[in-house]
PDB file of C-alpha atoms in Angstrom:
ATOM      1  CA  UNK L  12     229.772 195.331  52.886  1.00  0.00           C
ATOM      2  CA  UNK L  13     229.219 197.612  56.129  1.00  0.00           C
ATOM      3  CA  UNK L  14     228.514 194.968  59.087  1.00  0.00           C
ATOM      4  CA  UNK L  15     225.469 197.404  59.394  1.00  0.00           C
ATOM      5  CA  UNK L  16     224.232 195.605  55.977  1.00  0.00           C
ATOM      6  CA  UNK L  17     225.267 192.443  57.174  1.00  0.00           C
ATOM      7  CA  UNK L  18     223.225 192.632  60.196  1.00  0.00           C
ATOM      8  CA  UNK L  19     220.064 193.946  58.403  1.00  0.00           C
ATOM      9  CA  UNK L  20     220.253 190.835  55.386  1.00  0.00           C
ATOM     10  CA  UNK L  21     219.846 188.880  58.834  1.00  0.00           C
ATOM     11  CA  UNK L  22     217.416 190.911  60.042  1.00  0.00           C
ATOM     12  CA  UNK L  23     215.423 192.199  57.387  1.00  0.00           C
ATOM     13  CA  UNK L  24     215.612 189.718  54.351  1.00  0.00           C
ATOM     14  CA  UNK L  25     213.215 187.385  54.217  1.00  0.00           C
ATOM     15  CA  UNK L  26     211.584 184.260  52.172  1.00  0.00           C
ATOM     16  CA  UNK L  27     207.304 184.660  50.985  1.00  0.00           C
ATOM     17  CA  UNK L  28     207.484 181.575  52.877  1.00  0.00           C
ATOM     18  CA  UNK L  29     208.437 183.075  56.185  1.00  0.00           C
ATOM     19  CA  UNK L  30     204.886 185.001  56.491  1.00  0.00           C
ATOM     20  CA  UNK L  31     202.214 182.009  55.892  1.00  0.00           C
ATOM     21  CA  UNK L  32     198.964 184.030  54.165  1.00  0.00           C
ATOM     22  CA  UNK L  33     196.883 182.904  57.035  1.00  0.00           C
ATOM     23  CA  UNK L  34     199.585 185.030  59.767  1.00  0.00           C
ATOM     24  CA  UNK L  35     199.112 188.004  57.176  1.00  0.00           C
ATOM     25  CA  UNK L  36     195.612 188.120  57.672  1.00  0.00           C
ATOM     26  CA  UNK L  37     195.238 187.737  61.152  1.00  0.00           C
ATOM     27  CA  UNK L  38     197.850 190.682  61.735  1.00  0.00           C
ATOM     28  CA  UNK L  39     195.965 192.708  59.077  1.00  0.00           C
ATOM     29  CA  UNK L  40     193.016 193.991  60.987  1.00  0.00           C
ATOM     30  CA  UNK L  41     191.595 197.184  59.819  1.00  0.00           C
ATOM     31  CA  UNK L  42     194.521 198.237  57.505  1.00  0.00           C
ATOM     32  CA  UNK L  43     193.501 198.596  54.510  1.00  0.00           C
ATOM     33  CA  UNK L  44     195.719 197.370  51.530  1.00  0.00           C
ATOM     34  CA  UNK L  45     195.755 199.101  47.751  1.00  0.00           C
ATOM     35  CA  UNK L  46     197.570 197.673  44.923  1.00  0.00           C
ATOM     36  CA  UNK L  47     198.674 200.003  42.235  1.00  0.00           C
ATOM     37  CA  UNK L  48     199.529 198.869  38.427  1.00  0.00           C
ATOM     38  CA  UNK L  49     200.773 201.635  36.721  1.00  0.00           C
ATOM     39  CA  UNK L  50     200.100 200.416  32.648  1.00  0.00           C
ATOM     40  CA  UNK L  51     201.277 201.903  29.517  1.00  0.00           C
ATOM     41  CA  UNK L  52     199.949 199.337  26.626  1.00  0.00           C
ATOM     42  CA  UNK L  53     200.087 195.920  28.934  1.00  0.00           C
ATOM     43  CA  UNK L  54     196.825 194.311  27.060  1.00  0.00           C
ATOM     44  CA  UNK L  55     198.563 191.462  26.976  1.00  0.00           C
ATOM     45  CA  UNK L  56     199.595 191.127  30.473  1.00  0.00           C
ATOM     46  CA  UNK L  57     198.130 193.496  32.786  1.00  0.00           C
ATOM     47  CA  UNK L  58     194.147 191.075  32.690  1.00  0.00           C
ATOM     48  CA  UNK L  59     195.900 187.959  34.053  1.00  0.00           C
ATOM     49  CA  UNK L  60     197.785 189.965  36.677  1.00  0.00           C
ATOM     50  CA  UNK L  61     194.413 191.963  37.744  1.00  0.00           C
ATOM     51  CA  UNK L  62     192.880 188.447  37.622  1.00  0.00           C
ATOM     52  CA  UNK L  63     195.030 186.137  39.991  1.00  0.00           C
ATOM     53  CA  UNK L  64     194.786 189.412  42.261  1.00  0.00           C
ATOM     54  CA  UNK L  65     190.926 189.383  42.111  1.00  0.00           C
ATOM     55  CA  UNK L  66     190.738 185.441  42.795  1.00  0.00           C
ATOM     56  CA  UNK L  67     193.230 184.772  45.347  1.00  0.00           C
ATOM     57  CA  UNK L  68     193.515 187.669  47.791  1.00  0.00           C
ATOM     58  CA  UNK L  69     190.274 189.723  46.826  1.00  0.00           C
ATOM     59  CA  UNK L  70     187.595 187.214  47.947  1.00  0.00           C
ATOM     60  CA  UNK L  71     185.410 186.765  51.305  1.00  0.00           C
ATOM     61  CA  UNK L  72     187.954 183.850  52.251  1.00  0.00           C
ATOM     62  CA  UNK L  73     191.134 185.936  51.782  1.00  0.00           C
ATOM     63  CA  UNK L  74     190.323 189.675  51.763  1.00  0.00           C
ATOM     64  CA  UNK L  75     193.939 191.049  51.876  1.00  0.00           C
ATOM     65  CA  UNK L  76     193.346 193.597  49.170  1.00  0.00           C
ATOM     66  CA  UNK L  77     191.224 196.298  49.483  1.00  0.00           C
ATOM     67  CA  UNK L  78     191.339 197.519  46.268  1.00  0.00           C
ATOM     68  CA  UNK L  79     193.054 197.070  43.337  1.00  0.00           C
ATOM     69  CA  UNK L  80     193.518 199.815  40.775  1.00  0.00           C
ATOM     70  CA  UNK L  81     194.879 200.031  37.398  1.00  0.00           C
ATOM     71  CA  UNK L  82     196.564 203.477  36.331  1.00  0.00           C
ATOM     72  CA  UNK L  83     196.500 203.895  32.831  1.00  0.00           C
ATOM     73  CA  UNK L  84     199.340 206.180  31.378  1.00  0.00           C
ATOM     74  CA  UNK L  85     197.913 207.121  27.805  1.00  0.00           C
ATOM     75  CA  UNK L  86     197.584 203.862  26.400  1.00  0.00           C
ATOM     76  CA  UNK L  87     196.751 202.816  23.117  1.00  0.00           C
ATOM     77  CA  UNK L  88     195.309 199.381  23.087  1.00  0.00           C
ATOM     78  CA  UNK L  89     193.649 197.613  25.146  1.00  0.00           C
ATOM     79  CA  UNK L  90     194.828 198.057  28.353  1.00  0.00           C
ATOM     80  CA  UNK L  91     192.109 200.082  29.673  1.00  0.00           C
ATOM     81  CA  UNK L  92     189.672 197.835  28.786  1.00  0.00           C
ATOM     82  CA  UNK L  93     191.193 194.360  29.488  1.00  0.00           C
ATOM     83  CA  UNK L  94     192.107 195.640  33.021  1.00  0.00           C
ATOM     84  CA  UNK L  95     188.558 196.641  33.474  1.00  0.00           C
ATOM     85  CA  UNK L  96     187.271 193.224  32.484  1.00  0.00           C
ATOM     86  CA  UNK L  97     189.556 191.607  34.891  1.00  0.00           C
ATOM     87  CA  UNK L  98     188.379 193.337  37.617  1.00  0.00           C
ATOM     88  CA  UNK L  99     190.199 196.262  38.352  1.00  0.00           C
ATOM     89  CA  UNK L 100     189.296 199.956  38.903  1.00  0.00           C
ATOM     90  CA  UNK L 101     191.192 201.671  35.552  1.00  0.00           C
ATOM     91  CA  UNK L 102     191.933 205.745  36.191  1.00  0.00           C
ATOM     92  CA  UNK L 103     193.273 207.474  33.455  1.00  0.00           C
ATOM     93  CA  UNK L 104     196.406 209.348  34.552  1.00  0.00           C
ATOM     94  CA  UNK L 105     195.429 212.414  33.219  1.00  0.00           C
ATOM     95  CA  UNK L 106     192.221 212.570  34.888  1.00  0.00           C
ATOM     96  CA  UNK L 107     193.910 212.751  38.417  1.00  0.00           C
ATOM     97  CA  UNK L 108     195.173 216.201  39.667  1.00  0.00           C
ATOM     98  CA  UNK L 109     194.298 217.774  36.245  1.00  0.00           C
ATOM     99  CA  UNK L 110     195.559 221.225  37.486  1.00  0.00           C
ATOM    100  CA  UNK L 111     198.863 219.693  37.203  1.00  0.00           C
ATOM    101  CA  UNK L 112     199.743 218.947  33.531  1.00  0.00           C
ATOM    102  CA  UNK L 113     201.229 215.416  33.274  1.00  0.00           C
ATOM    103  CA  UNK L 114     204.510 214.240  32.204  1.00  0.00           C
ATOM    104  CA  UNK L 115     205.444 210.747  30.389  1.00  0.00           C
ATOM    105  CA  UNK L 116     207.078 208.354  32.860  1.00  0.00           C
ATOM    106  CA  UNK L 117     206.193 205.404  35.777  1.00  0.00           C
ATOM    107  CA  UNK L 118     206.951 207.779  38.543  1.00  0.00           C
ATOM    108  CA  UNK L 119     204.805 210.092  37.317  1.00  0.00           C
ATOM    109  CA  UNK L 120     202.031 207.616  37.922  1.00  0.00           C
ATOM    110  CA  UNK L 121     202.750 206.161  40.987  1.00  0.00           C
ATOM    111  CA  UNK L 122     202.965 209.848  42.306  1.00  0.00           C
ATOM    112  CA  UNK L 123     199.536 210.332  41.282  1.00  0.00           C
ATOM    113  CA  UNK L 124     198.130 207.194  42.406  1.00  0.00           C
ATOM    114  CA  UNK L 125     198.133 208.385  45.739  1.00  0.00           C
ATOM    115  CA  UNK L 126     195.648 210.794  45.356  1.00  0.00           C
ATOM    116  CA  UNK L 127     192.846 208.263  43.926  1.00  0.00           C
ATOM    117  CA  UNK L 128     193.981 205.209  46.610  1.00  0.00           C
ATOM    118  CA  UNK L 129     193.172 205.202  50.148  1.00  0.00           C
ATOM    119  CA  UNK L 130     195.226 202.528  51.606  1.00  0.00           C
ATOM    120  CA  UNK L 131     197.421 202.990  54.423  1.00  0.00           C
ATOM    121  CA  UNK L 132     199.663 200.534  52.952  1.00  0.00           C
ATOM    122  CA  UNK L 133     200.335 200.816  49.024  1.00  0.00           C
ATOM    123  CA  UNK L 134     201.715 198.082  46.954  1.00  0.00           C
ATOM    124  CA  UNK L 135     203.076 198.888  43.366  1.00  0.00           C
ATOM    125  CA  UNK L 136     203.046 195.683  41.062  1.00  0.00           C
ATOM    126  CA  UNK L 137     204.869 196.117  37.454  1.00  0.00           C
ATOM    127  CA  UNK L 138     201.927 195.314  34.343  1.00  0.00           C
ATOM    128  CA  UNK L 139     204.064 193.643  32.586  1.00  0.00           C
ATOM    129  CA  UNK L 140     204.545 190.845  34.464  1.00  0.00           C
ATOM    130  CA  UNK L 141     204.365 187.257  32.885  1.00  0.00           C
ATOM    131  CA  UNK L 142     203.239 183.990  34.907  1.00  0.00           C
ATOM    132  CA  UNK L 143     202.158 186.495  37.780  1.00  0.00           C
ATOM    133  CA  UNK L 144     201.745 184.899  41.379  1.00  0.00           C
ATOM    134  CA  UNK L 145     200.389 186.198  44.223  1.00  0.00           C
ATOM    135  CA  UNK L 146     203.409 185.935  46.075  1.00  0.00           C
ATOM    136  CA  UNK L 147     204.604 189.191  44.509  1.00  0.00           C
ATOM    137  CA  UNK L 148     201.882 191.060  46.621  1.00  0.00           C
ATOM    138  CA  UNK L 149     201.683 188.596  50.098  1.00  0.00           C
ATOM    139  CA  UNK L 150     205.658 188.602  49.606  1.00  0.00           C
ATOM    140  CA  UNK L 151     205.949 192.248  50.202  1.00  0.00           C
ATOM    141  CA  UNK L 152     202.818 193.376  51.934  1.00  0.00           C
ATOM    142  CA  UNK L 153     203.430 190.840  54.495  1.00  0.00           C
ATOM    143  CA  UNK L 154     205.873 192.628  56.872  1.00  0.00           C
ATOM    144  CA  UNK L 155     204.326 195.940  56.888  1.00  0.00           C
ATOM    145  CA  UNK L 156     201.482 194.055  58.106  1.00  0.00           C
ATOM    146  CA  UNK L 157     203.371 192.178  60.761  1.00  0.00           C
ATOM    147  CA  UNK L 158     206.222 193.915  61.652  1.00  0.00           C
ATOM    148  CA  UNK L 159     205.320 198.028  62.789  1.00  0.00           C
ATOM    149  CA  UNK L 160     208.562 198.981  62.384  1.00  0.00           C
ATOM    150  CA  UNK L 161     209.093 198.141  58.755  1.00  0.00           C
ATOM    151  CA  UNK L 162     207.758 200.997  56.485  1.00  0.00           C
ATOM    152  CA  UNK L 163     209.187 199.905  52.716  1.00  0.00           C
ATOM    153  CA  UNK L 164     209.563 196.334  51.090  1.00  0.00           C
ATOM    154  CA  UNK L 165     210.777 195.839  47.829  1.00  0.00           C
ATOM    155  CA  UNK L 166     210.447 192.246  46.174  1.00  0.00           C
ATOM    156  CA  UNK L 167     213.651 190.408  45.368  1.00  0.00           C
ATOM    157  CA  UNK L 168     213.697 187.767  42.330  1.00  0.00           C
ATOM    158  CA  UNK L 169     215.883 185.662  39.821  1.00  0.00           C
ATOM    159  CA  UNK L 170     215.755 188.036  36.813  1.00  0.00           C
ATOM    160  CA  UNK L 171     216.326 185.093  33.662  1.00  0.00           C
ATOM    161  CA  UNK L 172     216.774 186.874  30.747  1.00  0.00           C
ATOM    162  CA  UNK L 173     215.075 184.766  27.657  1.00  0.00           C
ATOM    163  CA  UNK L 174     216.556 180.941  28.417  1.00  0.00           C
ATOM    164  CA  UNK L 175     219.283 182.177  30.195  1.00  0.00           C
ATOM    165  CA  UNK L 176     218.819 182.469  34.374  1.00  0.00           C
ATOM    166  CA  UNK L 177     219.803 185.278  36.127  1.00  0.00           C
ATOM    167  CA  UNK L 178     221.173 187.427  33.665  1.00  0.00           C
ATOM    168  CA  UNK L 179     218.124 190.122  33.428  1.00  0.00           C
ATOM    169  CA  UNK L 180     218.516 193.416  35.270  1.00  0.00           C
ATOM    170  CA  UNK L 181     221.709 194.726  33.474  1.00  0.00           C
ATOM    171  CA  UNK L 182     220.701 198.331  34.622  1.00  0.00           C
ATOM    172  CA  UNK L 183     220.990 197.269  37.638  1.00  0.00           C
ATOM    173  CA  UNK L 184     223.982 195.758  37.394  1.00  0.00           C
ATOM    174  CA  UNK L 185     225.998 197.875  35.024  1.00  0.00           C
ATOM    175  CA  UNK L 186     224.411 201.420  36.809  1.00  0.00           C
ATOM    176  CA  UNK L 187     222.502 201.122  39.897  1.00  0.00           C
ATOM    177  CA  UNK L 188     224.344 198.652  41.822  1.00  0.00           C
ATOM    178  CA  UNK L 189     227.756 200.408  41.530  1.00  0.00           C
ATOM    179  CA  UNK L 190     226.293 203.995  42.438  1.00  0.00           C
ATOM    180  CA  UNK L 191     224.454 202.760  45.522  1.00  0.00           C
ATOM    181  CA  UNK L 192     227.223 200.755  46.912  1.00  0.00           C
ATOM    182  CA  UNK L 193     229.989 203.896  46.284  1.00  0.00           C
ATOM    183  CA  UNK L 194     227.566 206.293  47.336  1.00  0.00           C
ATOM    184  CA  UNK L 195     224.677 204.833  49.420  1.00  0.00           C
ATOM    185  CA  UNK L 196     226.416 201.658  50.899  1.00  0.00           C
ATOM    186  CA  UNK L 197     224.000 201.168  53.700  1.00  0.00           C
ATOM    187  CA  UNK L 198     221.746 200.487  50.294  1.00  0.00           C
ATOM    188  CA  UNK L 199     223.940 197.729  49.101  1.00  0.00           C
ATOM    189  CA  UNK L 200     222.355 194.276  50.883  1.00  0.00           C
ATOM    190  CA  UNK L 201     219.183 194.819  48.503  1.00  0.00           C
ATOM    191  CA  UNK L 202     218.929 192.171  45.538  1.00  0.00           C
ATOM    192  CA  UNK L 203     216.660 194.407  43.297  1.00  0.00           C
ATOM    193  CA  UNK L 204     216.947 198.184  43.640  1.00  0.00           C
ATOM    194  CA  UNK L 205     215.053 199.116  40.597  1.00  0.00           C
ATOM    195  CA  UNK L 206     212.413 196.038  40.738  1.00  0.00           C
ATOM    196  CA  UNK L 207     209.251 197.535  40.145  1.00  0.00           C
ATOM    197  CA  UNK L 208     207.262 195.165  43.073  1.00  0.00           C
ATOM    198  CA  UNK L 209     207.357 197.368  46.334  1.00  0.00           C
ATOM    199  CA  UNK L 210     205.096 198.073  49.303  1.00  0.00           C
ATOM    200  CA  UNK L 211     205.195 200.927  51.619  1.00  0.00           C
ATOM    201  CA  UNK L 212     203.385 202.817  54.154  1.00  0.00           C
ATOM    202  CA  UNK L 213     201.057 205.723  52.998  1.00  0.00           C
ATOM    203  CA  UNK L 214     202.476 207.491  55.654  1.00  0.00           C
ATOM    204  CA  UNK L 215     205.870 207.292  54.525  1.00  0.00           C
ATOM    205  CA  UNK L 216     205.367 207.718  50.587  1.00  0.00           C
ATOM    206  CA  UNK L 217     203.519 210.790  50.841  1.00  0.00           C
ATOM    207  CA  UNK L 218     206.749 212.338  52.776  1.00  0.00           C
ATOM    208  CA  UNK L 219     208.632 211.370  49.651  1.00  0.00           C
ATOM    209  CA  UNK L 220     209.252 213.358  46.550  1.00  0.00           C
ATOM    210  CA  UNK L 221     208.951 211.387  43.084  1.00  0.00           C
ATOM    211  CA  UNK L 222     210.961 211.544  39.984  1.00  0.00           C
ATOM    212  CA  UNK L 223     208.649 211.048  37.000  1.00  0.00           C
ATOM    213  CA  UNK L 224     210.478 208.714  35.006  1.00  0.00           C
ATOM    214  CA  UNK L 225     212.832 205.772  35.271  1.00  0.00           C
ATOM    215  CA  UNK L 226     214.687 207.286  38.198  1.00  0.00           C
ATOM    216  CA  UNK L 227     211.471 206.964  40.504  1.00  0.00           C
ATOM    217  CA  UNK L 228     212.692 203.400  42.085  1.00  0.00           C
ATOM    218  CA  UNK L 229     216.543 204.399  43.227  1.00  0.00           C
ATOM    219  CA  UNK L 230     215.241 208.068  44.231  1.00  0.00           C
ATOM    220  CA  UNK L 231     212.569 206.274  46.464  1.00  0.00           C
ATOM    221  CA  UNK L 232     214.514 203.637  48.121  1.00  0.00           C
ATOM    222  CA  UNK L 233     217.348 206.417  48.443  1.00  0.00           C
ATOM    223  CA  UNK L 234     214.910 209.190  49.706  1.00  0.00           C
ATOM    224  CA  UNK L 235     213.142 206.155  52.427  1.00  0.00           C
ATOM    225  CA  UNK L 236     216.835 205.708  53.462  1.00  0.00           C
ATOM    226  CA  UNK L 237     216.973 209.428  54.721  1.00  0.00           C
ATOM    227  CA  UNK L 238     213.513 209.511  55.945  1.00  0.00           C
ATOM    228  CA  UNK L 239     212.941 206.153  58.011  1.00  0.00           C
ATOM    229  CA  UNK L 240     216.843 204.664  58.396  1.00  0.00           C
ATOM    230  CA  UNK L 241     217.872 201.702  57.054  1.00  0.00           C
ATOM    231  CA  UNK L 242     215.877 199.103  59.886  1.00  0.00           C
ATOM    232  CA  UNK L 243     212.631 200.488  58.757  1.00  0.00           C
ATOM    233  CA  UNK L 244     213.733 199.042  54.769  1.00  0.00           C
ATOM    234  CA  UNK L 245     213.254 194.950  54.288  1.00  0.00           C
ATOM    235  CA  UNK L 246     213.239 192.980  50.962  1.00  0.00           C
ATOM    236  CA  UNK L 247     211.610 189.456  50.461  1.00  0.00           C
ATOM    237  CA  UNK L 248     212.002 187.110  48.179  1.00  0.00           C
ATOM    238  CA  UNK L 249     209.339 185.903  45.764  1.00  0.00           C
ATOM    239  CA  UNK L 250     210.752 183.714  43.528  1.00  0.00           C
ATOM    240  CA  UNK L 251     211.277 184.252  39.823  1.00  0.00           C
ATOM    241  CA  UNK L 252     210.063 187.364  37.726  1.00  0.00           C
ATOM    242  CA  UNK L 253     209.159 187.029  34.060  1.00  0.00           C
ATOM    243  CA  UNK L 254     208.732 190.374  32.073  1.00  0.00           C
ATOM    244  CA  UNK L 255     209.413 192.118  28.757  1.00  0.00           C
ATOM    245  CA  UNK L 256     212.744 192.826  28.029  1.00  0.00           C
ATOM    246  CA  UNK L 257     213.898 196.528  26.601  1.00  0.00           C
ATOM    247  CA  UNK L 258     216.399 197.061  23.952  1.00  0.00           C
ATOM    248  CA  UNK L 259     219.544 198.298  24.704  1.00  0.00           C
ATOM    249  CA  UNK L 260     218.761 201.798  23.319  1.00  0.00           C
ATOM    250  CA  UNK L 261     215.924 202.147  25.927  1.00  0.00           C
ATOM    251  CA  UNK L 262     218.252 200.681  28.515  1.00  0.00           C
ATOM    252  CA  UNK L 263     220.923 203.348  27.971  1.00  0.00           C
ATOM    253  CA  UNK L 264     218.323 205.941  28.461  1.00  0.00           C
ATOM    254  CA  UNK L 265     216.991 204.448  31.534  1.00  0.00           C
ATOM    255  CA  UNK L 266     220.817 204.370  32.874  1.00  0.00           C
ATOM    256  CA  UNK L 267     221.135 208.007  31.953  1.00  0.00           C
ATOM    257  CA  UNK L 268     218.001 208.796  33.977  1.00  0.00           C
ATOM    258  CA  UNK L 269     218.904 206.812  37.050  1.00  0.00           C
ATOM    259  CA  UNK L 270     222.357 208.323  36.997  1.00  0.00           C
ATOM    260  CA  UNK L 271     220.661 212.014  36.557  1.00  0.00           C
ATOM    261  CA  UNK L 272     218.486 211.072  40.210  1.00  0.00           C
ATOM    262  CA  UNK L 273     221.493 209.550  42.013  1.00  0.00           C
ATOM    263  CA  UNK L 274     223.462 212.949  41.245  1.00  0.00           C
ATOM    264  CA  UNK L 275     220.352 215.254  42.156  1.00  0.00           C
ATOM    265  CA  UNK L 276     220.804 213.459  45.036  1.00  0.00           C
ATOM    266  CA  UNK L 277     224.635 213.615  45.411  1.00  0.00           C
ATOM    267  CA  UNK L 278     224.384 217.436  44.672  1.00  0.00           C
ATOM    268  CA  UNK L 279     221.605 219.993  44.853  1.00  0.00           C
ATOM    269  CA  UNK L 280     224.256 222.511  43.153  1.00  0.00           C
ATOM    270  CA  UNK L 281     225.864 221.158  40.148  1.00  0.00           C
ATOM    271  CA  UNK L 282     223.951 219.192  37.901  1.00  0.00           C
ATOM    272  CA  UNK L 283     225.104 217.103  35.019  1.00  0.00           C
ATOM    273  CA  UNK L 284     223.860 217.922  31.079  1.00  0.00           C
ATOM    274  CA  UNK L 285     220.377 216.302  31.102  1.00  0.00           C
ATOM    275  CA  UNK L 286     220.576 214.808  27.467  1.00  0.00           C
ATOM    276  CA  UNK L 287     221.301 211.278  25.884  1.00  0.00           C
ATOM    277  CA  UNK L 288     223.200 211.194  22.812  1.00  0.00           C
ATOM    278  CA  UNK L 289     222.702 207.593  21.237  1.00  0.00           C
ATOM    279  CA  UNK L 290     223.457 206.419  17.577  1.00  0.00           C
ATOM    280  CA  UNK L 291     222.005 204.612  15.094  1.00  0.00           C
ATOM    281  CA  UNK L 292     222.893 203.424  11.422  1.00  0.00           C
ATOM    282  CA  UNK L 293     220.719 204.915   8.915  1.00  0.00           C
ATOM    283  CA  UNK L 294     221.590 205.334   5.056  1.00  0.00           C
ATOM    284  CA  UNK L 295     224.184 207.653   5.738  1.00  0.00           C
ATOM    285  CA  UNK L 296     226.059 205.566   8.470  1.00  0.00           C
ATOM    286  CA  UNK L 297     225.746 206.535  12.369  1.00  0.00           C
ATOM    287  CA  UNK L 298     223.437 208.648  13.105  1.00  0.00           C
ATOM    288  CA  UNK L 299     222.882 210.645  16.442  1.00  0.00           C
ATOM    289  CA  UNK L 300     219.807 210.647  18.455  1.00  0.00           C
ATOM    290  CA  UNK L 301     219.801 212.797  21.158  1.00  0.00           C
ATOM    291  CA  UNK L 302     217.080 212.360  24.133  1.00  0.00           C
ATOM    292  CA  UNK L 303     216.123 214.456  27.122  1.00  0.00           C
ATOM    293  CA  UNK L 304     217.024 212.491  30.611  1.00  0.00           C
ATOM    294  CA  UNK L 305     214.114 212.672  32.877  1.00  0.00           C
ATOM    295  CA  UNK L 306     214.779 215.292  35.199  1.00  0.00           C
ATOM    296  CA  UNK L 307     211.272 216.971  37.024  1.00  0.00           C
ATOM    297  CA  UNK L 308     210.351 215.426  40.489  1.00  0.00           C
ATOM    298  CA  UNK L 309     206.972 216.025  41.963  1.00  0.00           C
ATOM    299  CA  UNK L 310     207.062 217.014  45.332  1.00  0.00           C
ATOM    300  CA  UNK L 311     205.871 215.048  48.248  1.00  0.00           C
ATOM    301  CA  UNK L 312     201.911 214.404  47.480  1.00  0.00           C
ATOM    302  CA  UNK L 313     201.500 215.537  51.410  1.00  0.00           C
ATOM    303  CA  UNK L 314     202.637 219.012  50.214  1.00  0.00           C
ATOM    304  CA  UNK L 315     199.635 219.172  47.399  1.00  0.00           C
ATOM    305  CA  UNK L 316     196.664 221.153  48.376  1.00  0.00           C
ATOM    306  CA  UNK L 317     194.426 218.704  46.887  1.00  0.00           C
ATOM    307  CA  UNK L 318     195.581 215.797  48.510  1.00  0.00           C
ATOM    308  CA  UNK L 319     195.484 217.691  52.051  1.00  0.00           C
ATOM    309  CA  UNK L 320     191.625 218.386  51.356  1.00  0.00           C
ATOM    310  CA  UNK L 321     191.040 215.062  50.628  1.00  0.00           C
ATOM    311  CA  UNK L 322     192.546 213.812  53.643  1.00  0.00           C
ATOM    312  CA  UNK L 323     190.577 216.339  55.637  1.00  0.00           C
ATOM    313  CA  UNK L 324     187.222 215.361  54.155  1.00  0.00           C
TER     314      UNK L 324
END
């Protein structure tokens, strides 16, 4: 590990307990905090997450979160209804920036969320978390409110796989961590580089391109490093993350998208073939299934006309 990264781990890796809620609230002042939950068919978990944030972080006694928005990415279940009943403002992905046809993918939802939120600090939380704790929000928002030199904060945590501790994050260990260590060694200190819980200053997010799909977390992390430098990035230990795990083939598609995102950042010239073929056993043996790999990226939101007009208004 680079000596620079070792020093960064001492300076910019914290526990949620390092910043008591009282200290965070005292530092908040006039800073507005938005929490965004990207959601696609998460009726089983999204309501509980919204309820915890409303109950613990959006009260007169604890006014940490100013707006809580669920961006529904075309759910076919009761996600939107459940989230609204729990107290979130629900916005349909396709209703945001209708001039630009929506692409499928999580990164697309996160990018569009900047258009319908107003917080100086934007906090992203995945909507499939179980046993959700408000520490996921206070942990990653805290450094942004108490330290003006920090611009981007990721949560770190244990990720059990079923009953086995520490075995979650298979794509992280097999794809993302090797890529970062080899090509962006300054980012080797991040425990959960692909984690979906992170917060950043709007002034940074609006300057970054957003991969529309699974590559969004790696893309934002790498681009944040190049935009503001390692010392402006941080991570906070928030405990344990429990969520719905995807099957092996879905992870394969995720891995391909993440590799593609990294490859785009390594060389904008020579590009690998953006396709992934996987195999499933059928009636006649193994049958190939070929999928497109997420390749589209959205430009920095600051370049979007509607966003610029909204800021002026």
